[in-house]
Protein backbone atom coordinates (compact mmCIF):
# COMPACT_ATOMS: atom_id res chain seq x y z
CA UNK A 1 0.00 0.00 0.00
CA UNK A 2 2.73 2.47 0.92
CA UNK A 3 4.38 1.83 -2.44
CA UNK A 4 1.13 2.23 -4.38
CA UNK A 5 0.91 -1.37 -5.56
CA UNK A 6 -2.28 -1.99 -3.56
CA UNK A 7 -5.10 0.52 -3.23
CA UNK A 8 -6.76 0.53 0.22
CA UNK A 9 -10.23 1.19 -1.22
CA UNK A 10 -10.00 -1.64 -3.74
CA UNK A 11 -8.64 -3.97 -1.06
CA UNK A 12 -11.40 -3.03 1.38
CA UNK A 13 -14.09 -3.50 -1.27
CA UNK A 14 -12.65 -6.92 -2.10
CA UNK A 15 -12.72 -8.01 1.54
CA UNK A 16 -16.25 -6.72 2.09
CA UNK A 17 -17.40 -8.71 -0.94
CA UNK A 18 -15.68 -11.85 0.37
CA UNK A 19 -17.22 -11.38 3.81
CA UNK A 20 -20.70 -10.90 2.34
CA UNK A 21 -20.37 -14.17 0.42
CA UNK A 22 -19.53 -16.25 3.50
CA UNK A 23 -22.02 -18.84 4.70
CA UNK A 24 -19.98 -19.51 7.84
CA UNK A 25 -20.90 -17.07 10.65
CA UNK A 26 -17.48 -15.43 10.98
CA UNK A 27 -18.59 -11.79 11.15
CA UNK A 28 -21.50 -10.85 13.40
CA UNK A 29 -21.67 -7.36 11.90
CA UNK A 30 -19.96 -5.58 9.01
CA UNK A 31 -19.24 -1.86 9.29
CA UNK A 32 -18.98 -1.36 5.55
CA UNK A 33 -19.80 2.36 5.45
CA UNK A 34 -17.20 3.17 8.08
CA UNK A 35 -14.63 0.92 6.41
CA UNK A 36 -15.01 2.53 2.99
CA UNK A 37 -14.86 6.03 4.45
CA UNK A 38 -11.67 5.16 6.31
CA UNK A 39 -10.18 3.45 3.24
CA UNK A 40 -10.83 6.51 1.08
CA UNK A 41 -9.10 8.76 3.61
CA UNK A 42 -6.15 6.34 3.75
CA UNK A 43 -5.92 6.37 -0.06
CA UNK A 44 -5.48 10.14 -0.03
CA UNK A 45 -2.83 10.05 2.72
CA UNK A 46 -0.85 7.30 1.03
CA UNK A 47 -0.93 9.00 -2.36
CA UNK A 48 0.35 12.17 -0.72
CA UNK A 49 3.11 10.25 1.07
CA UNK A 50 1.92 11.01 4.60
CA UNK A 51 0.87 7.69 6.16
CA UNK A 52 -0.16 7.80 9.80
CA UNK A 53 1.49 4.47 10.60
CA UNK A 54 3.01 1.36 9.07
CA UNK A 55 -0.50 -0.11 8.88
CA UNK A 56 -2.29 2.92 7.45
CA UNK A 57 -5.00 1.67 5.09
CA UNK A 58 -4.83 -1.92 6.33
CA UNK A 59 -8.19 -3.49 7.28
CA UNK A 60 -8.75 -4.87 10.77
CA UNK A 61 -11.68 -6.70 12.42
CA UNK A 62 -12.64 -6.86 16.09
CA UNK A 63 -13.85 -9.61 18.40
CA UNK A 64 -17.37 -8.70 19.47
CA UNK A 65 -16.36 -8.10 23.07
CA UNK A 66 -14.88 -4.79 22.00
CA UNK A 67 -16.94 -1.61 21.65
CA UNK A 68 -17.25 0.13 18.31
CA UNK A 69 -19.21 3.39 18.19
CA UNK A 70 -22.75 2.86 16.91
CA UNK A 71 -22.55 -0.95 17.13
CA UNK A 72 -24.00 -3.37 19.66
CA UNK A 73 -21.42 -5.35 21.64
CA UNK A 74 -23.12 -8.75 21.84
CA UNK A 75 -20.33 -10.98 23.24
CA UNK A 76 -22.03 -13.48 20.89
CA UNK A 77 -24.78 -13.95 23.48
CA UNK A 78 -28.47 -13.99 22.72
CA UNK A 79 -28.93 -12.02 25.94
CA UNK A 80 -27.12 -8.97 24.54
CA UNK A 81 -28.39 -9.13 20.97
CA UNK A 82 -30.72 -6.15 21.44
CA UNK A 83 -28.55 -4.12 23.82
CA UNK A 84 -27.98 -0.40 23.16
CA UNK A 85 -25.21 0.40 20.72
CA UNK A 86 -21.89 1.63 22.14
CA UNK A 87 -21.68 5.41 22.15
CA UNK A 88 -17.94 5.46 21.50
CA UNK A 89 -15.06 3.31 20.33
CA UNK A 90 -13.04 1.38 22.87
CA UNK A 91 -9.64 3.13 23.22
CA UNK A 92 -7.93 0.36 21.24
CA UNK A 93 -10.36 0.85 18.34
CA UNK A 94 -9.80 4.59 18.54
CA UNK A 95 -6.02 4.01 18.44
CA UNK A 96 -6.38 1.84 15.33
CA UNK A 97 -8.52 4.48 13.63
CA UNK A 98 -6.03 7.19 14.54
CA UNK A 99 -3.29 5.07 12.96
CA UNK A 100 -5.31 4.90 9.72
CA UNK A 101 -6.53 1.32 9.96
CA UNK A 102 -9.79 0.37 8.25
CA UNK A 103 -12.44 -1.13 10.54
CA UNK A 104 -14.33 -3.98 8.87
CA UNK A 105 -16.66 -4.98 11.70
CA UNK A 106 -17.30 -7.35 14.62
CA UNK A 107 -16.29 -11.02 14.79
CA UNK A 108 -17.93 -14.09 16.28
CA UNK A 109 -16.74 -15.77 19.48
CA UNK A 110 -17.76 -18.25 22.14
CA UNK A 111 -20.58 -16.79 24.23
CA UNK A 112 -19.06 -14.40 26.79
CA UNK A 113 -15.59 -15.59 25.65
CA UNK A 114 -15.63 -18.68 27.87
CA UNK A 115 -14.34 -21.71 25.93
CA UNK A 116 -11.24 -22.80 24.05
CA UNK A 117 -13.27 -24.72 21.44
CA UNK A 118 -15.26 -21.95 19.75
CA UNK A 119 -18.79 -23.39 19.44
CA UNK A 120 -21.72 -20.98 19.56
CA UNK A 121 -25.39 -22.11 19.54
CA UNK A 122 -26.80 -18.58 19.21
CA UNK A 123 -24.97 -17.16 16.19
CA UNK A 124 -23.50 -20.36 14.75
CA UNK A 125 -19.97 -21.73 14.81
CA UNK A 126 -17.37 -20.49 12.28
CA UNK A 127 -15.90 -23.55 10.60
CA UNK A 128 -12.15 -24.00 10.44
CA UNK A 129 -11.10 -23.10 6.87
CA UNK A 130 -8.10 -25.45 7.01
CA UNK A 131 -10.28 -28.56 7.18
CA UNK A 132 -10.76 -30.77 4.13
CA UNK A 133 -12.54 -33.67 5.81
CA UNK A 134 -15.61 -32.06 7.35
CA UNK A 135 -16.36 -29.27 9.82
CA UNK A 136 -13.70 -28.78 12.48
CA UNK A 137 -13.63 -26.32 15.37
CA UNK A 138 -12.17 -22.84 14.97
CA UNK A 139 -10.78 -22.62 18.51
CA UNK A 140 -12.00 -20.15 21.06
CA UNK A 141 -12.88 -17.98 22.34
CA UNK A 142 -11.73 -15.66 19.52
CA UNK A 143 -13.15 -18.04 16.92
CA UNK A 144 -14.09 -15.46 14.31
CA UNK A 145 -10.72 -13.75 14.69
CA UNK A 146 -8.74 -16.88 13.87
CA UNK A 147 -10.99 -17.88 10.98
CA UNK A 148 -11.13 -14.37 9.48
CA UNK A 149 -7.35 -14.21 9.14
CA UNK A 150 -6.98 -17.81 7.93
CA UNK A 151 -9.77 -17.40 5.37
CA UNK A 152 -8.33 -14.18 3.94
CA UNK A 153 -11.18 -11.99 5.16
CA UNK A 154 -9.03 -9.69 7.30
CA UNK A 155 -5.23 -9.36 7.36
CA UNK A 156 -5.36 -8.59 11.09
CA UNK A 157 -8.01 -9.43 13.67
CA UNK A 158 -8.07 -8.43 17.30
CA UNK A 159 -9.04 -10.93 20.00
CA UNK A 160 -8.84 -11.29 23.75
CA UNK A 161 -6.97 -13.95 25.71
CA UNK A 162 -7.91 -15.05 29.24
CA UNK A 163 -7.00 -18.73 29.01
CA UNK A 164 -5.70 -19.08 25.47
CA UNK A 165 -8.33 -17.31 23.40
CA UNK A 166 -5.87 -15.69 20.98
CA UNK A 167 -3.25 -18.43 20.88
CA UNK A 168 -5.66 -21.37 20.44
CA UNK A 169 -7.54 -19.98 17.41
CA UNK A 170 -4.16 -19.04 15.92
CA UNK A 171 -2.96 -22.61 16.45
CA UNK A 172 -6.05 -24.35 15.10
CA UNK A 173 -6.27 -22.11 12.01
CA UNK A 174 -2.58 -22.01 11.11
CA UNK A 175 -1.97 -18.30 11.74
CA UNK A 176 0.06 -16.26 14.23
CA UNK A 177 -1.35 -14.96 17.50
CA UNK A 178 0.19 -12.80 20.21
CA UNK A 179 -1.05 -12.71 23.82
CA UNK A 180 0.22 -9.62 25.59
CA UNK A 181 1.23 -9.28 29.24
CA UNK A 182 -1.44 -8.09 31.65
CA UNK A 183 -1.85 -4.32 31.51
CA UNK A 184 0.13 -3.80 28.30
CA UNK A 185 -2.95 -3.06 26.17
CA UNK A 186 -5.91 -1.13 27.59
CA UNK A 187 -9.09 -3.04 28.39
CA UNK A 188 -11.47 -0.07 28.61
CA UNK A 189 -14.50 -0.75 26.42
CA UNK A 190 -13.83 -4.51 26.42
CA UNK A 191 -16.47 -6.71 28.08
CA UNK A 192 -14.91 -8.50 31.06
CA UNK A 193 -14.59 -12.22 31.72
CA UNK A 194 -11.78 -12.24 34.30
CA UNK A 195 -10.50 -8.75 35.16
CA UNK A 196 -7.31 -10.28 36.59
CA UNK A 197 -6.38 -12.38 33.57
CA UNK A 198 -8.04 -10.67 30.57
CA UNK A 199 -5.63 -9.45 27.89
CA UNK A 200 -5.97 -8.18 24.32
CA UNK A 201 -3.91 -9.44 21.41
CA UNK A 202 -3.76 -9.50 17.60
CA UNK A 203 -3.89 -12.39 15.15
CA UNK A 204 -2.19 -12.05 11.78
CA UNK A 205 -0.22 -13.84 9.12
CA UNK A 206 3.19 -13.06 10.59
CA UNK A 207 4.90 -12.02 13.80
CA UNK A 208 5.69 -8.64 12.22
CA UNK A 209 1.99 -8.02 11.55
CA UNK A 210 1.18 -8.81 15.18
CA UNK A 211 4.04 -6.69 16.51
CA UNK A 212 2.96 -3.69 14.42
CA UNK A 213 -0.65 -4.15 15.54
CA UNK A 214 0.54 -4.29 19.15
CA UNK A 215 2.23 -0.90 18.72
CA UNK A 216 -0.93 0.61 17.28
CA UNK A 217 -3.18 -0.82 20.00
CA UNK A 218 -0.89 0.80 22.58
CA UNK A 219 -0.61 4.08 20.68
CA UNK A 220 3.15 3.68 20.32
CA UNK A 221 4.59 4.54 16.92
CA UNK A 222 8.15 3.76 15.95
CA UNK A 223 10.51 1.08 14.77
CA UNK A 224 9.97 -2.45 16.01
CA UNK A 225 12.47 -3.96 18.40
CA UNK A 226 15.40 -5.35 16.39
CA UNK A 227 15.36 -9.05 15.66
CA UNK A 228 17.28 -11.04 18.22
CA UNK A 229 20.47 -12.87 17.31
CA UNK A 230 19.64 -16.58 17.35
CA UNK A 231 22.90 -17.57 19.05
CA UNK A 232 22.01 -15.25 21.94
CA UNK A 233 18.61 -16.88 22.51
CA UNK A 234 18.01 -19.42 25.28
CA UNK A 235 14.89 -21.58 25.32
CA UNK A 236 13.62 -23.80 28.09
CA UNK A 237 11.39 -26.77 27.21
CA UNK A 238 9.21 -27.58 30.23
CA UNK A 239 8.93 -31.33 30.46
CA UNK A 240 5.99 -32.68 32.41
CA UNK A 241 2.43 -31.43 32.08
CA UNK A 242 3.08 -29.25 29.01
CA UNK A 243 4.22 -32.25 26.97
CA UNK A 244 1.75 -34.83 28.30
CA UNK A 245 -0.62 -36.54 25.89
CA UNK A 246 0.56 -34.88 22.68
CA UNK A 247 -0.80 -36.22 19.42
CA UNK A 248 2.05 -37.97 17.55
CA UNK A 249 2.28 -35.34 14.80
CA UNK A 250 2.20 -32.50 17.32
CA UNK A 251 5.07 -34.11 19.21
CA UNK A 252 7.04 -34.83 16.01
CA UNK A 253 6.62 -31.29 14.69
CA UNK A 254 7.61 -29.80 18.04
CA UNK A 255 10.81 -31.85 18.18
CA UNK A 256 11.62 -31.08 14.54
CA UNK A 257 11.22 -27.38 15.27
CA UNK A 258 13.65 -27.63 18.17
CA UNK A 259 16.18 -29.31 15.88
CA UNK A 260 15.88 -26.44 13.38
CA UNK A 261 16.30 -23.87 16.14
CA UNK A 262 19.32 -25.67 17.58
CA UNK A 263 20.92 -25.61 14.13
CA UNK A 264 20.67 -21.80 14.24
CA UNK A 265 22.64 -21.73 17.47
CA UNK A 266 19.70 -21.36 19.85
CA UNK A 267 20.49 -22.80 23.30
CA UNK A 268 17.86 -25.33 24.40
CA UNK A 269 17.51 -26.70 27.92
CA UNK A 270 14.93 -29.20 29.14
CA UNK A 271 13.54 -29.98 32.55
CA UNK A 272 10.51 -29.94 34.79
CA UNK A 273 9.38 -26.50 35.96
CA UNK A 274 7.73 -26.72 39.40
CA UNK A 275 5.77 -23.53 38.75
CA UNK A 276 3.98 -25.02 35.74
CA UNK A 277 3.28 -28.27 37.53
CA UNK A 278 1.88 -26.39 40.53
CA UNK A 279 -0.32 -24.21 38.31
CA UNK A 280 -1.83 -27.31 36.70
CA UNK A 281 -2.30 -29.00 40.08
CA UNK A 282 -4.05 -26.00 41.62
CA UNK A 283 -6.44 -25.71 38.67
CA UNK A 284 -7.37 -29.36 39.06
CA UNK A 285 -7.63 -29.30 42.84
CA UNK A 286 -9.13 -25.86 43.57
CA UNK A 287 -10.37 -24.32 40.33
CA UNK A 288 -9.31 -21.21 38.49
CA UNK A 289 -9.26 -17.46 38.97
CA UNK A 290 -11.16 -17.21 35.70
CA UNK A 291 -14.02 -19.36 37.01
CA UNK A 292 -14.34 -17.32 40.20
CA UNK A 293 -14.28 -13.99 38.37
CA UNK A 294 -16.55 -15.20 35.57
CA UNK A 295 -19.15 -16.10 38.18
CA UNK A 296 -18.75 -12.66 39.76
CA UNK A 297 -19.33 -11.05 36.34
CA UNK A 298 -22.31 -13.24 35.35
CA UNK A 299 -23.93 -14.31 38.63
CA UNK A 300 -27.13 -12.40 37.96
CA UNK A 301 -27.48 -14.18 34.62
CA UNK A 302 -26.70 -17.77 35.65
CA UNK A 303 -28.65 -17.48 38.92
CA UNK A 304 -31.75 -16.05 37.24
CA UNK A 305 -34.13 -16.62 34.36
CA UNK A 306 -31.45 -15.77 31.78
CA UNK A 307 -29.67 -19.02 32.58
CA UNK A 308 -31.89 -20.97 30.17
CA UNK A 309 -31.02 -18.63 27.30
CA UNK A 310 -27.27 -19.18 27.64
CA UNK A 311 -25.06 -21.87 26.14
CA UNK A 312 -25.32 -24.66 28.72
CA UNK A 313 -21.62 -25.48 28.30
CA UNK A 314 -20.69 -21.91 29.23
CA UNK A 315 -23.11 -22.02 32.16
CA UNK A 316 -21.49 -25.23 33.42
CA UNK A 317 -18.07 -23.56 33.44
CA UNK A 318 -19.36 -20.44 35.20
CA UNK A 319 -21.04 -22.69 37.79
CA UNK A 320 -17.58 -23.95 38.77
CA UNK A 321 -16.87 -20.44 40.06
CA UNK A 322 -20.00 -20.48 42.21
CA UNK A 323 -18.67 -23.56 44.01
CA UNK A 324 -15.37 -21.89 44.91
CA UNK A 325 -14.83 -20.27 48.31
CA UNK A 326 -13.09 -17.03 49.19
CA UNK A 327 -10.30 -19.18 50.65
CA UNK A 328 -9.93 -20.97 47.30
CA UNK A 329 -9.52 -17.68 45.46
CA UNK A 330 -7.03 -16.32 47.99
CA UNK A 331 -4.95 -19.48 47.76
CA UNK A 332 -4.82 -19.15 43.99
CA UNK A 333 -3.93 -15.47 44.10
CA UNK A 334 -1.14 -15.98 46.62
CA UNK A 335 0.24 -19.04 44.84
CA UNK A 336 0.21 -17.09 41.59
CA UNK A 337 2.33 -14.24 42.95
CA UNK A 338 4.85 -16.68 44.42
CA UNK A 339 5.04 -18.75 41.23
CA UNK A 340 5.49 -15.73 38.96
CA UNK A 341 8.37 -14.47 41.09
CA UNK A 342 10.15 -17.81 41.29
CA UNK A 343 9.68 -18.60 37.59
CA UNK A 344 11.13 -15.23 36.61
CA UNK A 345 14.24 -15.98 38.64
CA UNK A 346 14.48 -19.54 37.34
CA UNK A 347 14.20 -18.56 33.66
CA UNK A 348 16.69 -15.67 34.01
CA UNK A 349 15.85 -14.28 30.57
CA UNK A 350 15.22 -17.60 28.82
CA UNK A 351 11.95 -18.13 26.96
CA UNK A 352 9.63 -21.10 27.30
CA UNK A 353 8.96 -23.31 24.28
CA UNK A 354 6.07 -25.77 24.10
CA UNK A 355 3.30 -26.90 21.76
CA UNK A 356 0.50 -24.32 21.80
CA UNK A 357 -2.16 -27.05 21.92
CA UNK A 358 -1.60 -30.81 22.44
CA UNK A 359 -3.77 -31.72 19.43
CA UNK A 360 -5.08 -30.45 16.11
CA UNK A 361 -8.52 -28.88 15.74
CA UNK A 362 -11.06 -31.65 16.41
CA UNK A 363 -14.27 -32.31 14.50
CA UNK A 364 -17.27 -30.27 15.58
CA UNK A 365 -19.94 -32.99 15.62
CA UNK A 366 -18.79 -35.09 18.63
CA UNK A 367 -18.24 -31.97 20.73
CA UNK A 368 -21.65 -30.56 19.84
CA UNK A 369 -23.50 -33.74 20.76
CA UNK A 370 -21.64 -35.05 23.82
CA UNK A 371 -21.12 -32.61 26.69
CA UNK A 372 -18.64 -34.90 28.49
CA UNK A 373 -16.43 -35.07 25.40
CA UNK A 374 -16.73 -31.30 25.00
CA UNK A 375 -15.56 -30.50 28.53
CA UNK A 376 -12.69 -32.99 28.44
CA UNK A 377 -11.51 -31.70 25.05
CA UNK A 378 -11.88 -28.10 26.19
CA UNK A 379 -9.81 -28.81 29.30
CA UNK A 380 -7.01 -30.34 27.26
CA UNK A 381 -7.18 -27.62 24.59
CA UNK A 382 -6.72 -24.89 27.22
CA UNK A 383 -4.09 -26.69 29.29
CA UNK A 384 -0.82 -25.19 28.06
CA UNK A 385 -2.11 -21.72 27.28
CA UNK A 386 -4.08 -21.34 30.54
CA UNK A 387 -0.92 -22.01 32.53
CA UNK A 388 0.56 -19.04 30.69
CA UNK A 389 -2.34 -16.84 31.78
CA UNK A 390 -2.06 -17.95 35.39
CA UNK A 391 1.64 -17.03 35.36
CA UNK A 392 1.17 -13.85 33.26
CA UNK A 393 3.39 -15.13 30.44
CA UNK A 394 3.06 -13.20 27.17
CA UNK A 395 3.17 -15.64 24.26
CA UNK A 396 3.41 -15.88 20.48
CA UNK A 397 1.84 -18.89 18.76
CA UNK A 398 3.21 -19.70 15.29
CA UNK A 399 2.39 -22.49 12.82
CA UNK A 400 5.11 -25.16 12.68
CA UNK A 401 3.72 -27.93 10.49
CA UNK A 402 0.67 -30.08 9.94
CA UNK A 403 -0.83 -33.07 11.69
CA UNK A 404 -3.58 -35.53 10.85
CA UNK A 405 -5.72 -34.56 7.85
CA UNK A 406 -3.31 -31.75 7.02
CA UNK A 407 -4.48 -29.65 9.97
CA UNK A 408 -2.07 -27.07 11.45
CA UNK A 409 0.11 -27.61 14.50
CA UNK A 410 1.57 -24.70 16.46
CA UNK A 411 4.67 -23.73 18.46
CA UNK A 412 4.34 -21.40 21.47
CA UNK A 413 7.08 -19.06 22.66
CA UNK A 414 6.43 -17.45 26.05
CA UNK A 415 8.35 -14.97 28.18
CA UNK A 416 8.18 -13.73 31.74
CA UNK A 417 5.47 -11.17 32.45
CA UNK A 418 6.32 -7.74 31.09
CA UNK A 419 9.09 -9.04 28.81
CA UNK A 420 7.00 -8.57 25.66
CA UNK A 421 9.60 -6.62 23.69
CA UNK A 422 12.16 -9.39 24.12
CA UNK A 423 9.52 -12.01 23.25
CA UNK A 424 8.58 -10.24 20.01
CA UNK A 425 12.24 -9.66 19.13
CA UNK A 426 12.99 -13.36 19.53
CA UNK A 427 9.83 -14.43 17.70
CA UNK A 428 10.71 -12.18 14.77
CA UNK A 429 14.15 -13.79 14.56
CA UNK A 430 13.06 -17.41 14.97
CA UNK A 431 9.85 -17.35 12.94
CA UNK A 432 11.33 -18.71 9.67
CA UNK A 433 12.89 -21.69 11.43
CA UNK A 434 9.76 -22.32 13.50
CA UNK A 435 7.56 -22.28 10.42
CA UNK A 436 9.93 -24.52 8.48
CA UNK A 437 8.21 -25.09 5.16
CA UNK A 438 4.81 -23.82 6.32
CA UNK A 439 3.55 -21.31 3.74
């Protein structure tokens, strides 16, 4: 676009036509008039050589937890379908507009953003565009965000991540997703699930796209952090829970990726990390901060007449928070602080490397018809990423091969909380080797 080879208006018109032709419920609402107005303004700026940012004129779409002026924020719930429209953009949407990005509309998700699978009985489930053998899940909760990028409907989509909701859709759809550290990107105008753990993050085709989007969401313009030197990078592979029960192709692709990285001079250490094991144990034994806070956010709904209008799978997960005590929540909060501190010391600047998800995107039908299978699959899907949320680990998920039926597998790099610039610098440097021959 900056060089004039691609016109932002023509590109926006093309995407709007593609979106309108979709039968899969990826977009819940298109903001075509706004998008074309913004694209026309970007065309003028680019022709005059005065772009507002590196992404001026580039279309973006938003998970429908995020307010856009004049649009209803539904959280993909039937309960909010007829709510009043937002009177102003969320600050992150306003930042994107100020940077010249073109706003395409609102994307589907799991109801109230509470599942790693991505099914939605109210608005429909976006089907994974990578599947060639029948409908497979998109991943959640930012289901529409992952599918929109993978299907070529938006070059960048913005999601939220509380337990893996950016990284899982990125993994299942074969794109890149970046979960930011807590507090890095503003959450004003974003419907809450867990105020402690909620984060915002972009999905795109490349790490560079996500890193540039991160700058824009934060209102920070400037050069990206320089790519790290591979021989200066240290990775730690956490053996134990993070590598349990991997599908064979996921395991094989993960090990092959480590071999490629080692050949670049990356230092790789393996071992059990007590902090990760303890996080998994506490979730199993006590519950999660997300469950407790989700119940606090939605108690009036699940304890009243609205309960019957909600996805029963989401209700079942929120009910887990009702069963938790104040002591349970305090134990989790205190253990979290201790674990984050000790892990930061133990890693000493090294990054964690693990499979993003232990398996490829599963078929929709069994999960839609058997609630026990759904909850067990959801638990396993969220396992590695949710540990990262508990420990406030920013992470970048990148495609690293294919598994059964040609479905994508994914490699997750994570850093200590607040070390996002180093994480993105390393991800930029290692991305080609991580992707291998993935297009």
